[in-house]
Coordinates of C-alpha atoms in Angstrom, one line a residue:
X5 CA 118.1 18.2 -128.6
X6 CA 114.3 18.9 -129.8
X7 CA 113.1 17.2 -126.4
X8 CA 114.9 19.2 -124.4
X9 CA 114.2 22.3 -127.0
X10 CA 110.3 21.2 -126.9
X11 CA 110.3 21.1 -122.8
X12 CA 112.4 24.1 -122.4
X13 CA 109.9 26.0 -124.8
X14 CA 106.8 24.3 -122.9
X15 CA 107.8 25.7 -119.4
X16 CA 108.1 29.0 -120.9
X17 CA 105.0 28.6 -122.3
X18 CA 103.3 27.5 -119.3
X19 CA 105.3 30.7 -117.1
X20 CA 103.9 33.2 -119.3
X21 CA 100.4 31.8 -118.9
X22 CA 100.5 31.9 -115.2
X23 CA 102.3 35.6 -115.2
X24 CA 99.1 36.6 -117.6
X25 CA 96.4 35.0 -115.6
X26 CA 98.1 36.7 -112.3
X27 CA 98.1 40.2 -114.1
X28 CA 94.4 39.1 -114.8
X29 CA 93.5 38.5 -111.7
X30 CA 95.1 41.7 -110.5
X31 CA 93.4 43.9 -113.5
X32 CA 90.0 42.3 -111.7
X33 CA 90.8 43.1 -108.1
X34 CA 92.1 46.7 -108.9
X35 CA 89.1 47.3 -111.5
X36 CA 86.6 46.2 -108.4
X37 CA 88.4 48.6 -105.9
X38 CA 88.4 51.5 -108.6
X39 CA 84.3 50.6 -108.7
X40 CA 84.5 51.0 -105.1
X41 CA 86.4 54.3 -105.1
X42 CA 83.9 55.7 -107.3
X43 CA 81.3 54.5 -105.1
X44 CA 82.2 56.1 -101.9
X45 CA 83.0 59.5 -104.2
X46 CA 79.3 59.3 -105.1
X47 CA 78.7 58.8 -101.5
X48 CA 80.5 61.9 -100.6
X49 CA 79.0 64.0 -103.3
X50 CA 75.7 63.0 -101.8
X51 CA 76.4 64.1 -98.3
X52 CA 77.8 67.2 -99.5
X53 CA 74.6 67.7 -101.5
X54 CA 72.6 66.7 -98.5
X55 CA 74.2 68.9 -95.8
X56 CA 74.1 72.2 -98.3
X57 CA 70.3 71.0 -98.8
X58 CA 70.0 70.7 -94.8
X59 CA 71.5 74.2 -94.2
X60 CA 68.7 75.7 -97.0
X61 CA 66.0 73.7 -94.8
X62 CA 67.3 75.1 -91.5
X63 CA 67.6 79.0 -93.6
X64 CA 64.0 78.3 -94.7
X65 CA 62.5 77.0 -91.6
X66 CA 64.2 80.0 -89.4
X67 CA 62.7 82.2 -92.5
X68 CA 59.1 81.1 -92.4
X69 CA 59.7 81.8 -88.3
X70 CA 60.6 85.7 -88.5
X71 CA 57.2 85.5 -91.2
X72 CA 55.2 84.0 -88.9
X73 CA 56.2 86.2 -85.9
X74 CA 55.4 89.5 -87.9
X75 CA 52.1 88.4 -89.4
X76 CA 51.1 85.5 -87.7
X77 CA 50.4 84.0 -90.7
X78 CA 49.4 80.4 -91.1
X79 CA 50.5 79.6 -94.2
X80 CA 54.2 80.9 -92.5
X81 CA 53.8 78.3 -89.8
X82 CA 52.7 75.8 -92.6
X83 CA 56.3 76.1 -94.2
X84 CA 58.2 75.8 -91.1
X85 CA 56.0 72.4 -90.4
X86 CA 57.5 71.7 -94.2
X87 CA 60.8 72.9 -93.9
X88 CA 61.2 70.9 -89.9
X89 CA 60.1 67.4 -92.0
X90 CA 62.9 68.0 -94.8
X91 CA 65.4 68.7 -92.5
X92 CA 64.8 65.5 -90.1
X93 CA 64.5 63.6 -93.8
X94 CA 68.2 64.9 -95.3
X95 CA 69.7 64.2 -91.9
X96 CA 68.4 60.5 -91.8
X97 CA 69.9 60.2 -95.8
X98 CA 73.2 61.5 -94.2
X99 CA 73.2 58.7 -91.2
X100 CA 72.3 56.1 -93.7
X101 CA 75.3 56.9 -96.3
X102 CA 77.9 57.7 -93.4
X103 CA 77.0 55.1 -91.2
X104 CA 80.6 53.5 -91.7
X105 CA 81.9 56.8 -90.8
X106 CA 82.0 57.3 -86.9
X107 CA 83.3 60.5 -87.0
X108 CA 80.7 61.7 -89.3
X109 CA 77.8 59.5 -87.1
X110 CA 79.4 61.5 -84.0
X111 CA 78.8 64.4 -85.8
X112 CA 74.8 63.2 -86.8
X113 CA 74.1 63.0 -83.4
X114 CA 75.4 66.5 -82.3
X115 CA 74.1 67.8 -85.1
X116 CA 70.5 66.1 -84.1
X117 CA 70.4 67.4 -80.4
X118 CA 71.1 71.1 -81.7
X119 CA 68.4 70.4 -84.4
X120 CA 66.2 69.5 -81.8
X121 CA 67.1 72.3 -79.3
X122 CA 66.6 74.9 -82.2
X123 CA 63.5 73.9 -83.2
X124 CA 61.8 73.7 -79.6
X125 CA 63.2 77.4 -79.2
X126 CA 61.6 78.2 -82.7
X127 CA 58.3 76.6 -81.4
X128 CA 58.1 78.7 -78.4
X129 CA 58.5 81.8 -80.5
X130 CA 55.8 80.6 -83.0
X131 CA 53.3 79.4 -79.7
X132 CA 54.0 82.9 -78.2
X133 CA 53.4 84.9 -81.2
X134 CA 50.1 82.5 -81.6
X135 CA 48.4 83.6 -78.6
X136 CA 49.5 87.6 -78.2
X137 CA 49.4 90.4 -79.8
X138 CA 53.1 92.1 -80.0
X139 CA 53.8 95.9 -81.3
X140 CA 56.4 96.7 -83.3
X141 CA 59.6 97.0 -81.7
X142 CA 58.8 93.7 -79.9
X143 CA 59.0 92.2 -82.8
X144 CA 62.2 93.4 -84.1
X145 CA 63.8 92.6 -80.9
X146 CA 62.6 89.0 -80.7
X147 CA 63.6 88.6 -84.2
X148 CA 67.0 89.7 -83.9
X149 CA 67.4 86.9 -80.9
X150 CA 66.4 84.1 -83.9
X151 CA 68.9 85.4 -86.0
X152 CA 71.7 85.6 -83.3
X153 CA 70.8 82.8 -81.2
X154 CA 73.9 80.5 -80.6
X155 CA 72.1 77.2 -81.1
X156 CA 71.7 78.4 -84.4
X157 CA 75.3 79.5 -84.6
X158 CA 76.4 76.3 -83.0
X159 CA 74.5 74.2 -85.9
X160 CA 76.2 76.4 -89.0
X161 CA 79.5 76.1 -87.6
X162 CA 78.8 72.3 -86.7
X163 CA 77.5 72.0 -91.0
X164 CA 80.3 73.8 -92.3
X165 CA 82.9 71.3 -90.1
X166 CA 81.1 68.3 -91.8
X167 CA 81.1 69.8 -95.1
X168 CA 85.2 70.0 -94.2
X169 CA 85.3 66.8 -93.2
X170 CA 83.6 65.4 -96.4
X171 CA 85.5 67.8 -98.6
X172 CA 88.8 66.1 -97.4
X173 CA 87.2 62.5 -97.6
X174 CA 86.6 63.5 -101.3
X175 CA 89.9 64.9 -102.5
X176 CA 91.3 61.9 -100.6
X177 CA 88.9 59.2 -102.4
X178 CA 89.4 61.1 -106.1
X179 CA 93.6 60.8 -105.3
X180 CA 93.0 57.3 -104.4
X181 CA 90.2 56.7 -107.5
X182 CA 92.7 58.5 -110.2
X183 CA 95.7 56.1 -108.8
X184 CA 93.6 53.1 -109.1
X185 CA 92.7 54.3 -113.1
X186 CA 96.6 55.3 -113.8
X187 CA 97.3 51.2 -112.3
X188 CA 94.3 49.6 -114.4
X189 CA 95.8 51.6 -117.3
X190 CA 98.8 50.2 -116.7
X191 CA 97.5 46.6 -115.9
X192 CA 95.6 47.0 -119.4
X193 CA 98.7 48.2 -121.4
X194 CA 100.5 45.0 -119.9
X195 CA 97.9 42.7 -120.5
X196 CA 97.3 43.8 -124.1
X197 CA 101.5 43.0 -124.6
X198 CA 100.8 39.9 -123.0
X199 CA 98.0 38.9 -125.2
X200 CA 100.5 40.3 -128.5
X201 CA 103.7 38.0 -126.6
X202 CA 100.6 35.4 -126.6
X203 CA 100.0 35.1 -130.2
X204 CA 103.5 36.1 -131.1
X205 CA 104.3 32.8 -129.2
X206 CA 101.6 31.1 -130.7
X207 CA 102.4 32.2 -134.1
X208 CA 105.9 30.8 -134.1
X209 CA 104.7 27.6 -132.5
X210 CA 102.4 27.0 -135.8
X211 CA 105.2 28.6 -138.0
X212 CA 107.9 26.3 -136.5
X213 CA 105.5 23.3 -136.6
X214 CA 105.0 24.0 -139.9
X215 CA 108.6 24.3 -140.6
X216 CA 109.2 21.3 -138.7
X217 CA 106.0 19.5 -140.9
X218 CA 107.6 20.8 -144.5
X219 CA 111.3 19.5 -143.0
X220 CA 109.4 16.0 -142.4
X221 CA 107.2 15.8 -145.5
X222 CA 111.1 16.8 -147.2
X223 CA 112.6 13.9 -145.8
X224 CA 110.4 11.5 -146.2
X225 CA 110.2 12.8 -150.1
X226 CA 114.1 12.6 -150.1
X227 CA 113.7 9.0 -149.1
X228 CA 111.0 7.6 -151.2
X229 CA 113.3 9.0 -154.2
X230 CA 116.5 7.3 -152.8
X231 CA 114.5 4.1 -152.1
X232 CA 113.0 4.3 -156.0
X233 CA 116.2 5.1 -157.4
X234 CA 118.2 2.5 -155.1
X235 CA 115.3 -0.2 -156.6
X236 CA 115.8 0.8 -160.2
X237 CA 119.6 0.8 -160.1
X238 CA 119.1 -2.7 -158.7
X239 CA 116.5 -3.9 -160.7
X240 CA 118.0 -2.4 -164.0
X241 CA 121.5 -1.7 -163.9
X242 CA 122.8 -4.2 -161.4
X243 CA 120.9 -6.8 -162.6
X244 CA 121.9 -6.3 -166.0
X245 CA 125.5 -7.3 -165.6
X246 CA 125.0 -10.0 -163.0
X247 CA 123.1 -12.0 -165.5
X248 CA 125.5 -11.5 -168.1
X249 CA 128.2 -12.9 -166.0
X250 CA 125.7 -15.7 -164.6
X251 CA 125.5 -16.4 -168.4
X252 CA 129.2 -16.3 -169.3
X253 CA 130.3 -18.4 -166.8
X254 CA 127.6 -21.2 -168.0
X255 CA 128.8 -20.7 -171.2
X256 CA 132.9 -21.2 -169.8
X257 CA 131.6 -24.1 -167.9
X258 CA 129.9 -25.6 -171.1
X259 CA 132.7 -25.2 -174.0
X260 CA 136.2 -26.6 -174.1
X261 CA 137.2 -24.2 -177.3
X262 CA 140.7 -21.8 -176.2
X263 CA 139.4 -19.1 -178.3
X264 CA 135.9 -18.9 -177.5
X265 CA 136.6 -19.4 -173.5
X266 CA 139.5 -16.4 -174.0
X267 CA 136.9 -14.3 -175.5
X268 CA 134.0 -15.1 -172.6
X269 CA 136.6 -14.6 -169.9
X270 CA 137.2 -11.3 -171.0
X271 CA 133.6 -10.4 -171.8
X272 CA 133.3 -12.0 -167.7
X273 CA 136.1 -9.9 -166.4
X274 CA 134.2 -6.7 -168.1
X275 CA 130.7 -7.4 -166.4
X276 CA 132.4 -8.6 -163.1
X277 CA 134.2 -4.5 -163.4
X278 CA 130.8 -3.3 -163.9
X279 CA 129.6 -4.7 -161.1
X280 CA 131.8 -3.6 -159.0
X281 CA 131.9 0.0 -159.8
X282 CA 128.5 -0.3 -159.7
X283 CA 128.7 -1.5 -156.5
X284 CA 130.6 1.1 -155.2
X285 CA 129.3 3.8 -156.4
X286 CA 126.2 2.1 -154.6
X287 CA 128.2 1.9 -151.2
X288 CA 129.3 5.6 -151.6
X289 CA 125.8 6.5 -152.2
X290 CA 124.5 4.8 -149.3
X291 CA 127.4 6.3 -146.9
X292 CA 126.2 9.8 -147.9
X293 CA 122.8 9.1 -147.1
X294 CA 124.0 7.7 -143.4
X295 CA 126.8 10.2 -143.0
X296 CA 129.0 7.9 -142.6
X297 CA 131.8 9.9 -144.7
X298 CA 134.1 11.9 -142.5
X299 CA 134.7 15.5 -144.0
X300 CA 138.5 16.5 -143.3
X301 CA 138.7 19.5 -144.7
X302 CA 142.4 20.8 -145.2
X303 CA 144.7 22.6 -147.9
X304 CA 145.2 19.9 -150.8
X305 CA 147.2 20.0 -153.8
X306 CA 144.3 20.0 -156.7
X307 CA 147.5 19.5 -159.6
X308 CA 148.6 16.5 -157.7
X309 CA 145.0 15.1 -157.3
X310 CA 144.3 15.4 -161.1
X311 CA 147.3 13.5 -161.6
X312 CA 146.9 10.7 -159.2
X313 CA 143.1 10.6 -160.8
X314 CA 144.5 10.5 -164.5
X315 CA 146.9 7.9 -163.3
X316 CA 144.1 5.4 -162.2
X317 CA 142.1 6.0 -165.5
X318 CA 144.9 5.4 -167.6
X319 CA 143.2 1.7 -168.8
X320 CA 140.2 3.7 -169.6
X321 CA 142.1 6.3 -171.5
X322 CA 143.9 3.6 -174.0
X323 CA 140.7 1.5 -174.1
X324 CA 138.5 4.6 -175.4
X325 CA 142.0 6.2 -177.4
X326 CA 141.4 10.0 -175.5
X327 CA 144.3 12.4 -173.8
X328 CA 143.7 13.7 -170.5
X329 CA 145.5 16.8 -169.9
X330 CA 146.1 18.3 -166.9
X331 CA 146.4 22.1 -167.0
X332 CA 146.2 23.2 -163.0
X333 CA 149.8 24.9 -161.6
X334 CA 150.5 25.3 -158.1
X335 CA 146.7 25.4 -157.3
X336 CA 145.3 24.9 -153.8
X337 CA 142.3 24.5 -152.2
X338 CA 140.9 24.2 -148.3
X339 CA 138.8 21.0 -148.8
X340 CA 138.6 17.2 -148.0
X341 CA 141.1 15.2 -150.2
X342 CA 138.8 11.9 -150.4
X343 CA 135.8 14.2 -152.0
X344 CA 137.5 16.3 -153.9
X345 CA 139.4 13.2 -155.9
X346 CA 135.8 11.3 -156.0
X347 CA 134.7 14.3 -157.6
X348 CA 137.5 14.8 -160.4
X349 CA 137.4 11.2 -161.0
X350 CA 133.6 10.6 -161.3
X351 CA 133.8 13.8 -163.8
X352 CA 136.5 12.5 -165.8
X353 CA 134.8 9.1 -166.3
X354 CA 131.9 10.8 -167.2
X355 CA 133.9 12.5 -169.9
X356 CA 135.7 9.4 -171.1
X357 CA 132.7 7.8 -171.8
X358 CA 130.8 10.8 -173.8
X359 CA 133.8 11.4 -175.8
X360 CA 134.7 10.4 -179.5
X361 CA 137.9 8.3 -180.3
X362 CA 141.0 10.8 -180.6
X363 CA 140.2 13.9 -178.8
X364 CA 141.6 15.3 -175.5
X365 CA 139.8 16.2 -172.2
X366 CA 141.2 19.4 -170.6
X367 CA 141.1 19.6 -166.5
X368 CA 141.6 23.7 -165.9
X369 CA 141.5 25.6 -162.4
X370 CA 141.3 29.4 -161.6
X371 CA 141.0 31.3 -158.7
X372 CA 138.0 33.8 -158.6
X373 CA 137.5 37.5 -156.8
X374 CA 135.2 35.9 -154.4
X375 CA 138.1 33.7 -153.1
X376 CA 136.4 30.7 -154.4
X377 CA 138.7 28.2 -156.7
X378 CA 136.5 27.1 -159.7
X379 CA 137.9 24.0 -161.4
X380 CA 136.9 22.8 -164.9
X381 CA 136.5 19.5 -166.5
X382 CA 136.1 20.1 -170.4
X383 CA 135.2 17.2 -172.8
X384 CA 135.1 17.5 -176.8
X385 CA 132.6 14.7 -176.4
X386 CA 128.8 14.5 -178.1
X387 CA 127.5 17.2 -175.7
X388 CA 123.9 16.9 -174.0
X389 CA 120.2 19.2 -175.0
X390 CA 119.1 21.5 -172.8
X391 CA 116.8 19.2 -171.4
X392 CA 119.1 16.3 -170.4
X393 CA 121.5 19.1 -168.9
X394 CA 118.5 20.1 -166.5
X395 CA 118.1 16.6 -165.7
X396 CA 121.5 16.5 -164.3
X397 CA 122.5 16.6 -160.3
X398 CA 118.9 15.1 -159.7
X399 CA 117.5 12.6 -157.5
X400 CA 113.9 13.1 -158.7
X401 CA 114.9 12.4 -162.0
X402 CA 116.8 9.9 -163.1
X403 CA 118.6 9.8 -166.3
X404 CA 121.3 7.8 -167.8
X405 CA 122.7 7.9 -171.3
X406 CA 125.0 5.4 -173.0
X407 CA 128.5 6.4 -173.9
X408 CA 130.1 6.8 -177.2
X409 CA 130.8 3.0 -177.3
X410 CA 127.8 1.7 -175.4
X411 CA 128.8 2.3 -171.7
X412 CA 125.9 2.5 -169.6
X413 CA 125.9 4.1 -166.3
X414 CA 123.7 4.7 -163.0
X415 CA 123.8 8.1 -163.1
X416 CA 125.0 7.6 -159.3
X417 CA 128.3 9.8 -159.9
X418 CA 127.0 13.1 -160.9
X419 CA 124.8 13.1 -157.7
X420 CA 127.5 11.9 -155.5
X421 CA 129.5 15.0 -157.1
X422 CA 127.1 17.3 -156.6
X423 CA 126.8 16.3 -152.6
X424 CA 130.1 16.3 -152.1
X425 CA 130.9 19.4 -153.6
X426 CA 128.1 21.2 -151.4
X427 CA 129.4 19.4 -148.2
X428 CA 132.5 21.6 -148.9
X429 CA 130.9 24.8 -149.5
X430 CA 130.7 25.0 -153.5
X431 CA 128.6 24.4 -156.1
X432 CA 128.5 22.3 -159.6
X433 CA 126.8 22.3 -162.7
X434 CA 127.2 22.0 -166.2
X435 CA 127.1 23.9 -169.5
X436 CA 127.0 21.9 -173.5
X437 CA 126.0 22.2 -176.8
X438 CA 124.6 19.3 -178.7
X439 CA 127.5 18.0 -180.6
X440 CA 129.8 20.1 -179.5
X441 CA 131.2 18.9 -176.4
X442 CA 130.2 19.5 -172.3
X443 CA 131.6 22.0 -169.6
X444 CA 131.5 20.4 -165.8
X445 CA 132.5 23.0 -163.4
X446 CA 132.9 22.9 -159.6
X447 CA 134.0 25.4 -157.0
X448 CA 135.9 24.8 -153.6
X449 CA 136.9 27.5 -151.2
X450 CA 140.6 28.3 -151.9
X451 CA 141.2 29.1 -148.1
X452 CA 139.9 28.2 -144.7

């Protein structure tokens, strides 16, 4: 499940990189086509600039002519020198910008053979006026001709079709410029949500890793503890009574005296019992930890359970001279019947060995508003401090306390409770006063 999980989550991975490289690569063609857009635009402004700058020239040169033919003035003829130069100049700037334009370069080349008609007929006014003298009504006649000629008609009608041409050329190329901003815009609001999916992604890549890390660093914690206290029981607890019964049976082996071999097979019998409840509280333990225990759950009769529990204590009872009494009436619960009786029994054992000579232990269940059946195991026993009560259901921790009459214990059971009781949805713990007896309660869902 976590390879396929960790592949699954790779490919994604690896699809969103591609998808936000592609939309990278397309940010970087569209951002060089929007440069390009503004580039011609520039272009265009510049011929517009150029052929308004042209039609001054031509204005000025045909100006400095009607000077120059009423005063025959050189400083008149001068200017239209100027003003031909600057007009043959702004056209060449034209050709050069336009020159991927062949409507435009079609256009040059009229417009160069009318510029060159106009100013020979321009020339042969100024070379006329030059060399003859001209009264007055001459000269108003010959100057109405420049204004009106048609060559000069012909070339303001041929600038003002150019200045058409590139006026539509530059609507055209701003439409085209604004879309390509309105699609980089858009290209840059999807690349800054990719780069925030991105770390996003990232971000619950080192937060799950970290997760995953803690989870580890938990389990391996979780087993160091069961490993120390499966040693200690072992070294301590187990070995205790083993070599007490190694002993005992020396001793039976050694000694021929009724009495005294009675009295060490019974002392044998007790550490051999030892033993094996140690044993299998050790096997139980060890089954949790492998989840090896099947969990059944299914309505159970908790009166019945107490009483089939009481029943199999019953030796314990008379040996330690306490009542058991069993106050749960038609009271059910939705759980597994195997770990709800390992619980009761482990809790009344526990009670039978903190309690006093003569006194009773009270089993007690009630249903409460949350739906949840709490069941209580009551002791008039010697009680616990605060700290040994915080000590309890603890694997980090290990504490056992001898009974009223020596018992010893591994401190296995209250653990084992305290798993299987969570395995079914509840929760355990304890309340006591020092001397004055313990509370262990439990609760189980009363319903599935």
């Amino acid at each position: 499940m976590r390879i396929t999980y960790l592949n699954t989550f790779t490919f994604v991975h690896i699809i969103v990189f591609i998808i936000f490289i592609l939309v990278i690569t397309k940010f970087y063609k569209e951002s060089k086509e929007l440069l390009g857009n503004f580039k011609w635009v520039s272009h265009t402004y510049t011929v517009l600039n150029n052929l308004e700058l042209t039609a001054t020239h031509i204005s000025d040169m045909e100006t400095n002519t009607l000077a120059f033919y009423q005063t025959n003035s050189p400083p008149f003829h001068n200017s239209f020198i100027q003003d031909t130069i600057a007009i043959y100049n702004t056209v060449s700037k034209i050709q050069t910008i336009t020159k991927d334009n062949p409507t435009q370069q079609r256009n040059l080349d009229q417009l160069d053979s009318l510029l060159d008609q106009r100013i020979s007929e321009l020339v042969t006014f100024i070379q006329y006026r030059k060399h003859h003298e001209i009264n007055k009504e001459t000269i108003e006649t010959e100057a109405e001709k420049i204004r009106s000629d048609s060559t000069n008609l012909a070339i303001i009608n041929l600038l003002k079709h150019m200045k058409g041409l590139e006026d539509s050329l530059l609507t055209e190329r701003e439409d085209r410029a604004i879309v390509k901003v309105t699609q980089i815009q858009n290209l840059f609001i999807t690349i800054a949500i990719g780069t925030f999916v991105i770390g996003l992604i990232f971000l619950f890549e080192v937060r799950r890793d970290l997760k995953q890390k803690r989870k580890i660093q938990e389990g391996l914690r979780n087993l160091d503890r069961n490993k120390n206290l499966f040693f200690s029981i072992i070294s301590h607890d187990l070995r205790g009574p083993i070599n007490s019964a190694y002993k005992l049976a020396e001793f039976l082996n050694g000694h021929n005296n009724e009495i005294d071999r009675l009295k060490m097979a019974e002392m044998l019998q007790h550490s051999i019992k030892k033993v094996a409840t140690l044993l299998d509280e050790l096997l139980e333990w060890a089954r949790l930890q492998m989840n090896k225990i099947d969990f059944n759950p299914q309505v159970i009769d908790l009166c019945e359970i107490v009483d089939e529990v009481i029943e199999s204590l019953n030796d314990m009872e008379k040996n330690k001279g306490v009542v058991i009494i069993n106050k749960i009436n038609n009271c059910t619960a939705y759980g597994d019947l195997y770990m709800t009786s390992t619980i009761i029994r482990n809790l009344l054992t526990n009670a039978i060995k903190f309690s006093m000579e003569n006194k009773s232990i009270y089993v007690s269940g009630q249903l409460l508003e949350n739906g949840l059946l709490e069941v209580k195991v009551i002791d008039e026993g010697i009680g616990m401090s605060e700290d040994s009560r915080n000590k309890l259901f603890r694997l980090d921790v290990r504490q056992t306390t001898k009974g009223t009459k020596q018992e010893s214990g591994s401190g296995l059971g209250l653990i084992i409770c305290k798993e299987f009781v969570e395995k079914q949805g509840g929760k355990i713990w304890a309340t006591s006063v020092e001397g004055n007896g313990s509370k262990f309660c439990f609760t189980l869902p009363s319903r599935k």
